[in-house]
Structure formats: structure tokens, C-alpha cells
Short mmCIF file of C-alpha atoms in Angstrom, two decimals:
data_model
loop_
_atom_site.label_atom_id
_atom_site.label_comp_id
_atom_site.label_asym_id
_atom_site.label_seq_id
_atom_site.Cartn_x
_atom_site.Cartn_y
_atom_site.Cartn_z
CA MET S 1 68.79 -114.24 -48.04
CA SER S 2 71.06 -111.02 -48.16
CA ASP S 3 73.92 -110.61 -46.21
CA PHE S 4 73.39 -108.13 -43.76
CA GLY S 5 74.80 -107.07 -41.02
CA SER S 6 74.93 -104.95 -37.56
CA LEU S 7 77.06 -101.84 -38.30
CA PRO S 8 80.42 -101.64 -36.97
CA GLY S 9 80.74 -100.16 -33.13
CA PHE S 10 77.06 -101.50 -32.85
CA ARG S 11 75.89 -104.69 -31.59
CA ASP S 12 73.12 -107.29 -31.60
CA PHE S 13 71.88 -108.89 -28.05
CA TYR S 14 70.93 -112.26 -27.80
CA PRO S 15 68.50 -113.35 -25.09
CA GLU S 16 71.63 -114.70 -23.03
CA ASP S 17 73.66 -111.29 -24.38
CA LEU S 18 70.32 -109.82 -22.96
CA GLU S 19 70.27 -111.67 -20.27
CA ARG S 20 73.88 -109.87 -18.54
CA ARG S 21 73.20 -106.44 -19.83
CA THR S 22 69.57 -106.55 -17.44
CA ARG S 23 71.52 -108.20 -15.22
CA ILE S 24 73.70 -105.23 -14.81
CA PHE S 25 70.23 -103.05 -15.18
CA ALA S 26 69.50 -104.25 -12.69
CA ALA S 27 72.75 -103.75 -10.04
CA TRP S 28 72.33 -100.71 -11.11
CA ARG S 29 68.40 -99.60 -10.82
CA GLU S 30 69.50 -101.43 -7.17
CA ALA S 31 72.11 -99.52 -6.53
CA SER S 32 70.18 -96.44 -7.34
CA ARG S 33 67.15 -97.12 -4.92
CA ARG S 34 69.01 -98.00 -1.72
CA PHE S 35 70.32 -94.56 -2.03
CA GLY S 36 67.22 -93.04 -2.90
CA PHE S 37 67.67 -91.84 -6.57
CA ARG S 38 65.12 -92.13 -8.90
CA GLU S 39 64.84 -93.17 -12.61
CA PHE S 40 63.98 -90.26 -15.43
CA ASP S 41 64.78 -90.70 -19.28
CA GLY S 42 65.38 -88.28 -21.77
CA PRO S 43 64.60 -88.52 -26.10
CA PRO S 44 67.75 -90.17 -27.47
CA LEU S 45 67.67 -86.75 -29.68
CA GLU S 46 68.44 -83.65 -29.20
CA PRO S 47 69.36 -80.12 -30.27
CA LEU S 48 72.55 -79.94 -31.45
CA ASP S 49 73.54 -76.69 -29.47
CA LEU S 50 72.58 -78.34 -26.16
CA TYR S 51 76.60 -80.30 -26.73
CA THR S 52 78.67 -77.82 -29.05
CA GLY S 53 79.08 -75.37 -26.10
CA LYS S 54 79.28 -77.84 -23.29
CA SER S 55 80.40 -81.53 -23.72
CA GLY S 56 84.36 -80.72 -24.87
CA GLU S 57 85.96 -80.70 -28.23
CA GLU S 58 86.54 -84.71 -27.99
CA ILE S 59 82.69 -85.65 -27.85
CA VAL S 60 81.42 -82.48 -30.28
CA ARG S 61 84.38 -84.34 -33.14
CA GLN S 62 82.53 -87.76 -32.38
CA LEU S 63 79.19 -86.61 -33.11
CA TYR S 64 76.30 -88.50 -34.64
CA ALA S 65 74.76 -84.97 -36.18
CA PHE S 66 72.09 -83.96 -39.35
CA THR S 67 70.05 -81.97 -40.46
CA ASP S 68 66.36 -82.73 -39.63
CA LYS S 69 63.17 -82.63 -42.14
CA GLY S 70 62.44 -79.33 -40.38
CA GLY S 71 66.04 -77.91 -40.68
CA ARG S 72 67.01 -78.81 -37.85
CA GLU S 73 70.82 -78.87 -36.98
CA VAL S 74 70.70 -82.20 -34.39
CA ALA S 75 72.88 -85.05 -32.54
CA LEU S 76 71.73 -88.58 -31.49
CA ARG S 77 72.34 -87.87 -27.52
CA PRO S 78 76.45 -89.07 -26.89
CA GLU S 79 76.53 -88.90 -23.70
CA MET S 80 73.26 -87.53 -20.88
CA THR S 81 74.11 -85.07 -18.42
CA PRO S 82 73.30 -81.93 -20.55
CA SER S 83 69.86 -83.64 -21.59
CA PHE S 84 69.86 -83.73 -17.30
CA ALA S 85 71.55 -80.18 -16.64
CA ARG S 86 68.17 -79.27 -19.53
CA MET S 87 65.36 -81.39 -17.98
CA VAL S 88 66.38 -80.53 -14.23
CA SER S 89 66.21 -77.02 -15.65
CA ALA S 90 63.10 -76.51 -16.70
CA ARG S 91 61.38 -77.74 -13.97
CA ALA S 92 63.95 -76.43 -11.08
CA GLY S 93 61.70 -74.15 -8.72
CA ALA S 94 59.36 -76.90 -8.13
CA LEU S 95 61.86 -80.19 -7.88
CA ARG S 96 62.75 -80.22 -3.99
CA LYS S 97 66.60 -80.49 -3.56
CA PRO S 98 68.42 -81.84 -3.26
CA ILE S 99 67.52 -83.59 -6.47
CA ARG S 100 68.65 -87.53 -7.12
CA TRP S 101 67.62 -88.94 -10.38
CA PHE S 102 69.27 -91.87 -12.33
CA ALA S 103 68.95 -92.50 -15.76
CA ILE S 104 70.13 -95.98 -18.07
CA PRO S 105 69.98 -93.95 -21.56
CA GLN S 106 71.80 -95.61 -24.85
CA LEU S 107 73.96 -93.43 -26.30
CA PHE S 108 75.85 -92.79 -29.33
CA ARG S 109 79.84 -91.78 -30.16
CA TYR S 110 81.14 -91.92 -33.54
CA GLU S 111 85.10 -93.44 -32.56
CA ARG S 112 87.25 -96.16 -34.02
CA ALA S 113 85.20 -99.28 -32.34
CA GLN S 114 87.88 -100.67 -30.16
CA ARG S 115 87.51 -103.61 -26.96
CA GLY S 116 85.95 -101.60 -24.38
CA ARG S 117 85.20 -99.40 -27.04
CA LEU S 118 82.03 -99.19 -29.25
CA ARG S 119 79.77 -96.71 -31.25
CA GLU S 120 76.74 -97.01 -28.84
CA HIS S 121 76.41 -98.41 -25.32
CA PHE S 122 73.86 -98.34 -22.45
CA GLN S 123 75.01 -96.29 -19.38
CA TRP S 124 74.38 -95.29 -16.13
CA ASN S 125 73.76 -92.28 -15.14
CA VAL S 126 73.51 -91.01 -11.10
CA ASP S 127 72.93 -87.28 -10.57
CA LEU S 128 72.48 -85.32 -8.01
CA VAL S 129 71.79 -81.52 -7.44
CA GLY S 130 71.12 -78.39 -5.16
CA GLU S 131 74.64 -79.46 -2.25
CA ALA S 132 78.14 -78.23 -2.76
CA ASP S 133 78.68 -80.13 0.10
CA VAL S 134 81.41 -82.94 -0.42
CA THR S 135 79.13 -84.91 1.59
CA ALA S 136 77.31 -85.15 -1.17
CA ASP S 137 80.57 -86.28 -3.85
CA ALA S 138 80.53 -89.34 -1.29
CA GLU S 139 77.21 -90.18 -1.66
CA VAL S 140 77.36 -90.55 -5.30
CA ILE S 141 80.54 -91.96 -5.76
CA ALA S 142 78.87 -94.25 -3.31
CA VAL S 143 76.65 -94.79 -5.43
CA ALA S 144 78.19 -96.48 -8.18
CA LEU S 145 81.07 -98.34 -5.45
CA THR S 146 77.19 -100.13 -4.72
CA GLY S 147 76.32 -100.82 -7.96
CA LEU S 148 79.58 -102.54 -8.81
CA GLY S 149 79.71 -104.46 -5.60
CA LEU S 150 76.38 -106.26 -6.24
CA LEU S 151 78.42 -107.40 -9.59
CA GLY S 152 80.72 -109.11 -7.63
CA LEU S 153 83.39 -105.96 -8.38
CA GLY S 154 84.58 -104.72 -4.55
CA ALA S 155 88.24 -103.42 -3.51
CA ASP S 156 90.26 -106.65 -4.84
CA ALA S 157 88.83 -105.93 -8.31
CA ILE S 158 88.33 -101.74 -8.66
CA VAL S 159 89.54 -99.02 -7.90
CA ALA S 160 87.92 -95.24 -8.02
CA ARG S 161 91.02 -92.97 -8.63
CA VAL S 162 90.04 -89.38 -7.41
CA SER S 163 91.27 -85.73 -7.85
CA ASP S 164 89.56 -82.42 -7.54
CA ARG S 165 90.05 -79.25 -9.73
CA ARG S 166 89.94 -76.52 -8.00
CA LEU S 167 93.02 -78.66 -6.19
CA LEU S 168 94.36 -78.60 -9.42
CA GLU S 169 93.45 -75.09 -10.20
CA ALA S 170 95.18 -73.57 -7.14
CA LEU S 171 97.93 -75.99 -7.66
CA LEU S 172 98.60 -74.27 -11.34
CA GLY S 173 97.62 -70.73 -10.04
CA GLY S 174 100.67 -70.83 -7.67
CA LEU S 175 102.68 -71.84 -10.96
CA GLY S 176 101.88 -68.51 -12.72
CA ILE S 177 98.69 -69.93 -15.03
CA GLY S 178 95.76 -68.19 -15.03
CA ALA S 179 92.34 -69.30 -15.82
CA GLU S 180 93.13 -69.25 -19.95
CA GLY S 181 95.88 -72.02 -19.71
CA LEU S 182 93.97 -74.14 -17.27
CA ALA S 183 92.24 -76.49 -20.50
CA ALA S 184 95.68 -76.61 -21.93
CA ALA S 185 96.81 -77.58 -18.79
CA TYR S 186 94.27 -80.35 -18.18
CA ALA S 187 94.39 -81.33 -21.29
CA ALA S 188 98.40 -82.19 -20.73
CA ILE S 189 97.41 -83.84 -17.27
CA ASP S 190 94.76 -85.63 -18.86
CA LYS S 191 97.35 -87.99 -20.93
CA LEU S 192 100.25 -87.40 -18.25
CA GLU S 193 99.70 -91.99 -17.76
CA ARG S 194 99.36 -92.97 -21.34
CA GLU S 195 102.02 -90.63 -22.90
CA GLY S 196 104.10 -90.53 -20.34
CA ALA S 197 106.26 -87.71 -17.54
CA ASP S 198 108.93 -86.34 -20.67
CA ALA S 199 105.25 -86.04 -22.90
CA THR S 200 103.36 -84.47 -20.37
CA ALA S 201 106.32 -81.65 -19.59
CA GLU S 202 107.07 -80.82 -23.21
CA ARG S 203 103.48 -80.71 -23.71
CA LEU S 204 103.21 -78.11 -20.03
CA VAL S 205 106.60 -76.06 -21.79
CA GLU S 206 104.26 -75.58 -25.33
CA HIS S 207 100.70 -75.04 -24.53
CA ALA S 208 100.49 -73.58 -21.38
CA GLY S 209 103.24 -71.29 -21.01
CA LEU S 210 104.91 -73.04 -17.60
CA SER S 211 108.45 -72.99 -18.11
CA ALA S 212 110.92 -76.64 -17.80
CA GLY S 213 111.28 -76.03 -13.75
CA ALA S 214 108.42 -75.49 -13.00
CA ALA S 215 106.20 -78.06 -15.66
CA ALA S 216 108.43 -80.14 -13.38
CA ASP S 217 107.81 -79.35 -9.51
CA LEU S 218 103.49 -79.56 -11.05
CA LEU S 219 104.82 -82.94 -11.91
CA GLY S 220 107.37 -83.95 -8.94
CA ALA S 221 103.45 -82.77 -6.81
CA LEU S 222 101.64 -84.38 -9.25
CA GLY S 223 102.75 -87.61 -7.99
CA SER S 224 101.88 -87.04 -4.24
CA ASP S 225 99.55 -89.76 -2.45
CA THR S 226 97.75 -87.80 0.03
CA PRO S 227 95.56 -84.34 -0.98
CA ALA S 228 97.97 -83.88 2.24
CA ALA S 229 101.04 -84.63 1.01
CA LEU S 230 100.48 -82.34 -2.24
CA ALA S 231 99.72 -79.05 -0.30
CA ASP S 232 103.21 -80.13 1.19
CA ALA S 233 104.49 -80.23 -2.05
CA ALA S 234 102.78 -76.95 -2.98
CA GLY S 235 103.45 -75.42 0.08
CA GLY S 236 99.99 -74.83 1.10
CA GLY S 237 98.09 -71.99 0.48
CA GLU S 238 95.26 -72.22 -1.35
CA VAL S 239 96.01 -76.01 -1.76
CA ALA S 240 96.21 -76.22 1.49
CA ALA S 241 92.22 -75.78 1.79
CA ARG S 242 91.15 -77.08 -1.25
CA ALA S 243 93.92 -80.15 0.15
CA ALA S 244 91.42 -80.26 3.55
CA ASP S 245 88.01 -80.67 1.16
CA LEU S 246 89.45 -83.04 -0.26
CA GLU S 247 90.99 -85.33 2.89
CA ARG S 248 87.44 -85.18 4.12
CA TYR S 249 85.20 -86.41 1.60
CA LEU S 250 88.02 -89.32 1.69
CA ASP S 251 86.69 -89.75 5.62
CA THR S 252 83.11 -89.27 4.48
CA LEU S 253 84.59 -92.33 2.11
CA ASP S 254 85.82 -94.40 5.10
CA ALA S 255 82.84 -93.44 7.60
CA LEU S 256 80.52 -95.23 4.62
CA GLY S 257 82.88 -98.97 4.20
CA LEU S 258 84.29 -97.65 1.02
CA ARG S 259 88.21 -96.21 1.61
CA ASP S 260 89.80 -99.20 0.44
CA ARG S 261 87.97 -98.69 -3.16
CA VAL S 262 89.74 -95.33 -3.11
CA ALA S 263 92.82 -93.73 -3.81
CA PHE S 264 94.35 -90.21 -4.21
CA ASP S 265 95.15 -89.00 -7.70
CA ALA S 266 96.06 -85.67 -8.90
CA SER S 267 96.58 -86.64 -12.76
CA ILE S 268 92.46 -87.15 -12.65
CA VAL S 269 90.89 -84.17 -14.68
CA ARG S 270 88.55 -85.94 -16.55
CA GLY S 271 87.68 -85.08 -20.12
CA LEU S 272 84.62 -83.15 -20.46
CA ALA S 273 84.67 -79.46 -20.34
CA TYR S 274 82.11 -78.72 -17.66
CA TYR S 275 83.26 -80.41 -14.74
CA THR S 276 84.47 -77.93 -11.90
CA GLY S 277 85.40 -79.59 -9.02
CA ILE S 278 86.12 -83.11 -7.40
CA VAL S 279 86.61 -86.10 -10.41
CA PHE S 280 86.06 -89.72 -10.61
CA GLU S 281 87.23 -92.60 -12.26
CA ILE S 282 86.99 -96.17 -11.73
CA PHE S 283 89.75 -98.87 -13.23
CA ASP S 284 89.69 -102.53 -13.35
CA ARG S 285 93.04 -103.39 -9.98
CA ALA S 286 94.90 -105.09 -12.49
CA GLY S 287 95.06 -101.59 -15.12
CA GLU S 288 93.95 -104.33 -18.42
CA LEU S 289 91.05 -102.37 -19.54
CA ARG S 290 89.48 -99.01 -20.24
CA ALA S 291 87.81 -96.38 -17.42
CA VAL S 292 84.42 -98.73 -16.20
CA CYS S 293 82.98 -95.44 -15.10
CA GLY S 294 83.72 -91.62 -14.66
CA GLY S 295 82.36 -88.70 -12.92
CA GLY S 296 82.37 -84.91 -11.28
CA ARG S 297 81.34 -82.24 -10.11
CA TYR S 298 79.79 -79.43 -12.16
CA ASP S 299 78.70 -76.99 -10.54
CA GLY S 300 78.16 -74.45 -13.74
CA LEU S 301 75.97 -76.38 -16.32
CA LEU S 302 71.78 -75.48 -14.99
CA ALA S 303 73.72 -71.76 -15.38
CA GLN S 304 74.79 -72.40 -18.79
CA LEU S 305 72.03 -74.06 -20.14
CA GLY S 306 70.00 -71.25 -19.43
CA GLY S 307 68.64 -72.40 -15.50
CA PRO S 308 69.15 -71.58 -11.62
CA ASP S 309 73.11 -71.27 -10.56
CA LEU S 310 72.89 -74.63 -8.61
CA PRO S 311 75.02 -77.39 -7.58
CA ALA S 312 75.04 -79.86 -9.29
CA LEU S 313 77.18 -83.55 -9.67
CA GLY S 314 77.13 -87.21 -11.37
CA PHE S 315 78.45 -89.60 -12.87
CA GLY S 316 78.23 -91.82 -16.14
CA MET S 317 79.47 -95.73 -15.56
CA GLY S 318 78.38 -97.44 -19.75
CA ASP S 319 77.67 -101.01 -19.96
CA VAL S 320 80.33 -102.30 -22.23
CA VAL S 321 83.80 -101.80 -20.09
CA LEU S 322 81.50 -103.54 -17.47
CA GLY S 323 81.27 -106.12 -18.84
CA GLU S 324 84.08 -106.88 -20.06
CA LEU S 325 85.44 -106.73 -16.91
CA LEU S 326 83.21 -109.00 -15.79
CA ALA S 327 83.61 -111.55 -18.42
CA ASP S 328 87.58 -111.44 -18.07
CA ARG S 329 86.67 -112.91 -13.59
CA GLY S 330 84.67 -114.90 -14.40
CA ALA S 331 81.72 -112.44 -13.25
CA GLU S 332 78.76 -114.67 -14.94
CA GLU S 333 75.67 -116.03 -13.35
CA GLY S 334 74.92 -119.55 -13.99
CA ALA S 335 73.71 -121.28 -17.11
CA ALA S 336 72.20 -118.52 -19.68
CA GLY S 337 68.16 -118.48 -20.12
CA ALA S 338 67.84 -120.64 -17.13
CA VAL S 339 63.93 -122.10 -16.30
CA ASP S 340 62.85 -122.62 -12.69
CA ASP S 341 60.67 -126.03 -14.56
CA HIS S 342 60.88 -128.48 -16.85
CA ILE S 343 57.51 -131.07 -16.88
CA VAL S 344 59.55 -134.12 -18.73
CA ILE S 345 55.75 -136.06 -19.86
CA VAL S 346 56.36 -140.03 -19.45
CA SER S 347 53.38 -140.34 -22.74
CA GLU S 348 51.19 -138.35 -24.04
CA GLU S 349 47.99 -139.15 -21.54
CA GLN S 350 49.57 -136.54 -19.36
CA ARG S 351 50.22 -133.38 -21.67
CA PRO S 352 46.17 -131.74 -20.41
CA LEU S 353 47.68 -132.46 -15.87
CA ALA S 354 51.46 -131.03 -17.39
CA LEU S 355 49.90 -128.30 -18.65
CA ARG S 356 47.77 -127.51 -15.52
CA VAL S 357 50.91 -127.39 -13.52
CA ALA S 358 52.75 -125.36 -15.63
CA ALA S 359 49.95 -122.47 -15.37
CA ALA S 360 49.89 -123.17 -11.26
CA LEU S 361 54.23 -122.54 -11.58
CA ARG S 362 53.40 -119.60 -13.10
CA VAL S 363 51.04 -117.72 -11.19
CA ALA S 364 53.45 -118.83 -8.67
CA GLY S 365 56.01 -117.30 -10.83
CA ARG S 366 58.42 -119.93 -11.52
CA SER S 367 59.58 -120.35 -14.30
CA VAL S 368 58.23 -123.34 -16.39
CA THR S 369 59.25 -124.97 -20.26
CA TYR S 370 57.15 -127.96 -21.22
CA PRO S 371 57.44 -130.53 -24.66
CA LEU S 372 55.68 -128.88 -27.30
CA HIS S 373 55.53 -132.01 -28.53
CA GLU S 374 55.64 -135.95 -28.68
CA THR S 375 58.94 -136.02 -27.36
CA GLY S 376 61.05 -138.95 -25.67
CA VAL S 377 61.63 -138.52 -22.01
CA GLY S 378 65.75 -138.99 -22.95
CA ARG S 379 64.76 -135.77 -24.90
CA GLN S 380 63.52 -134.11 -22.91
CA PHE S 381 65.61 -134.80 -20.32
CA LYS S 382 68.95 -132.58 -22.30
CA ASP S 383 66.05 -130.55 -23.25
CA ALA S 384 66.17 -129.17 -19.43
CA ASN S 385 69.65 -129.60 -19.09
CA ALA S 386 69.47 -127.09 -21.75
CA ALA S 387 67.55 -124.08 -20.55
CA GLY S 388 69.59 -124.82 -17.19
CA ALA S 389 66.18 -125.99 -15.29
CA GLU S 390 66.78 -126.55 -12.33
CA ARG S 391 63.75 -128.85 -11.73
CA ALA S 392 62.51 -131.25 -14.08
CA VAL S 393 58.78 -132.47 -12.60
CA VAL S 394 58.16 -136.08 -14.50
CA LEU S 395 54.93 -136.92 -14.81
CA GLY S 396 54.29 -140.76 -15.67
CA PRO S 397 51.93 -142.50 -15.29
CA ASP S 398 51.89 -144.39 -12.81
CA GLU S 399 52.80 -141.92 -10.58
CA VAL S 400 49.81 -139.78 -11.91
CA ALA S 401 47.96 -142.81 -10.27
CA GLU S 402 49.08 -142.22 -7.15
CA GLY S 403 48.57 -138.71 -7.37
CA VAL S 404 51.71 -137.61 -7.28
CA ALA S 405 55.42 -136.82 -10.19
CA VAL S 406 58.81 -137.65 -9.61
CA VAL S 407 60.89 -134.24 -8.45
CA LYS S 408 64.62 -133.79 -9.58
CA ASP S 409 67.32 -131.91 -8.68
CA MET S 410 69.02 -131.30 -11.74
CA ARG S 411 72.49 -130.40 -9.69
CA SER S 412 72.05 -132.43 -7.62
CA GLY S 413 70.22 -135.60 -9.03
CA ALA S 414 68.02 -135.89 -5.92
CA GLU S 415 64.30 -136.38 -6.39
CA SER S 416 61.70 -136.60 -4.58
CA ARG S 417 57.91 -136.95 -5.13
CA VAL S 418 55.51 -134.53 -4.93
CA PRO S 419 51.52 -134.37 -4.32
CA LEU S 420 50.29 -133.74 -7.68
CA GLU S 421 47.57 -131.72 -5.25
CA GLU S 422 50.33 -129.70 -3.82
CA LEU S 423 51.48 -128.51 -7.17
CA THR S 424 48.52 -127.71 -9.21
CA ARG S 425 47.28 -125.83 -6.06
CA ALA S 426 50.33 -123.21 -6.64
CA GLU S 427 48.20 -120.63 -7.22
CA GLU S 428 46.40 -120.22 -4.09
CA ASN S 429 49.50 -120.87 -2.62
CA PRO S 430 53.33 -119.90 -3.94
CA GLY S 431 55.20 -121.09 -2.11
CA ALA S 432 54.10 -124.33 -1.73
CA ASP S 433 56.87 -125.85 -4.45
CA GLY S 434 59.37 -123.62 -3.11
CA ASP S 435 61.71 -120.82 -3.29
CA GLY S 436 58.12 -119.50 -5.89
CA GLY S 437 60.98 -117.71 -8.05
#
């Protein structure tokens, strides 16, 4: 057999891996449902120019891009927001506002594979279009925090760090940075945590045109622990107005019971070019991993794509970092591949009955396995343990003659005698044998 392995940065999903992924997807879908979002999808291959002017230089450098056989310049999707914006633009007039959509696409970026980052990943994208008020911003981040909560990740495990590009723009404007210098200033601030204050100050002076004193003032303001404190440090004005909006956003999250999972951090700017308002990133509390989630408001993107000028916002949450966090915290479910029932056939004479029992239990919604060939009873119990079975349904000659099966709880070891009629009529009464699921 040839020694073929998967490409660097790509994954094989063995059954236990796929079960973990399915668990994550289920939490994402349930959180989306609770907030009234509908699922959509788009093609994994898109026109190259959908990304080159919209997604920022870093993502453009990481594109899997090529010329197809029709001579078209195309790319595997590195993110979902441009596809979402294109699709909404195509039908914006017919869609009821606000639009609440979500997707779980597979995305591709050619970058160095490392812990928490691969060259492909699945991502939970949640987007809301048609509402400009900060209550919409609070609603969207609440979906993300709820999805993490369904996976056992609450305030003790994660924190969402939030800021507002409009607030930063007002702050930078007060220091003399115009529109032409914003991108350089954002890029410098975005690297503050990784590179430190001194290197960031140098970047602000060299690339954004600030004086050394102004750079020091900016870094001091960015250390404020509340929007109001930042407004005070900046002397009020437009900064104060933007800070008030962000305070109202935080108050909304407080009313939703999520304020303990959110912290103000003015250094959060997000690297993508299209963000225009409130932005956020969610991290593990221990600070050991990359951001689990990131998103924000991107009000101008639909219009850039030739669609209507509608306010819009959303987030993306990848499965790779999230999987690392769940593993680190031991937040995994029980035995991988666990089944509900494993039927133990003591004698081959009971096999036809075992098949009828298995069929009835499966109709009732339970997962069932049994030996596919004649096997010793001891081996069958080992197989039940290996499968993570909740129960062993034992069909022995004496018990069957009495019209019962011995049902053993594989966790507690407790045994009970259950009438065969109850097991084989599960089709008519799915709840007769237990929880039915």
C-alpha cells in the first residue's frame, strides 16, 4: 500500500473526531435556533476579486487561488462574510429585515500550520443585516456566548474583549490622524498585545505619523478599563459620544445575563478591512490559545459589493481553537461512539429473537449493536464496554423461556428482568424501554 498521508494543515476525521465535531456543530445550531437565525450555505469556490478588495492583505496573501479551466480567476473561500454579503445583495429587496442567517462552512487559508490554526477549518458564521442600533451588536455576541455556554464554556472559561472602531477613529482623530492614517494606526494597535507598548509606539510614529508624545497618550488611553474612562482620558467630545454607545451595548449584555463574560479592551480592532463599528474577540481566560471567535459590524460591505447600503454585523468561530480549548478543559463527552444497547446472545438459538429486539429498539430511536457471528458471552460483554454501551440486553435460554431478558446497566452494574414483550413492542411504544433516545 502506498504511503499517502493527508496534506499538511488538513485533517482526517476518524469516527471519534467526527463525533466531537458533530457535538460542536450541534451546539452552534442550537444557539442559532434560540436566537431565530436560519442556516444557509454557499459555494466553496468563489471569484477571486470577491476577496482581493474586501478581506484585508493578510487573508489575500493566504488564498488558495488559481485560474480555472474556463480562464476565470477563482479562490477557495477563506471566510464566509463576502459570500454572505453577495447572497444577501442579490435578494436584499425581498428579504425581511433584520436578516438573521448563520452557516457552518469549511474554509481554506494557506498559512503555517500550528496549534489552533490549520489550513482548513470549519467556522460558525452568524450574521445580522438591517439593524444599526447597538442592541443588534449585543444580540450577535450573545449568540456566540450562548453557543460556548452550551459546550460548557462559561464565564470561568472564556472572556469576550470588545471595542468600537468608531471610538478608536474618534480617539485617533483627536490626535491628528486622518482617514489616510487609520489603517496604519489600526495595524499597529492590533499588534499591541503581541509586540508590546514600545514596538507599538514606534509603529505609530513611523507608519501612522504620530509624535512620540501623542503615541504615549494613545497607549495610555487604550489601557482604560471602561469606555467612560477612555472618554475621560481623551477629553470627551466625539469620543464621549461613541463611548456612550458602547456603554449601552454593555448594559444590554448585562440585561441578557452575559456581562460577566465581556470586558472592554480598546486595543481590539480586528484585522479585516471591512469592520466599521463594534468589534470583539473571544479568548480563553487562561490566555493560552488564539482567539476562539471574532467579529463585529461591517456596515459598508454590502454596498461595496454592489448591493443595498444596509447596516450589517456578524462573527466567525472556528472549530480548531475551540476543539483545543474543550480538550484542555476536559469538556468532552463520555465514551466516543457510545451506543444505547448491546444485545448479548448467549446461544445462537436466540439470534432471531435478538434481531427482532434490535429492530424494535432501533425503531424506538435507540442505537443498538449485537455480535455479527457466534461469540463467547465474556467477549460480548467486553464488546459492550468497548462500545460504551449504556445497557447490555442479555438473551439466555432460561430467561427467554420465561419470557424475559436480563438488562444490565453497564455503569452501575444493576440488573433487572424486562419482559420480552416490552422490548419487542418498542415500535408501538417507543418510551417503553427507557428514554427512547
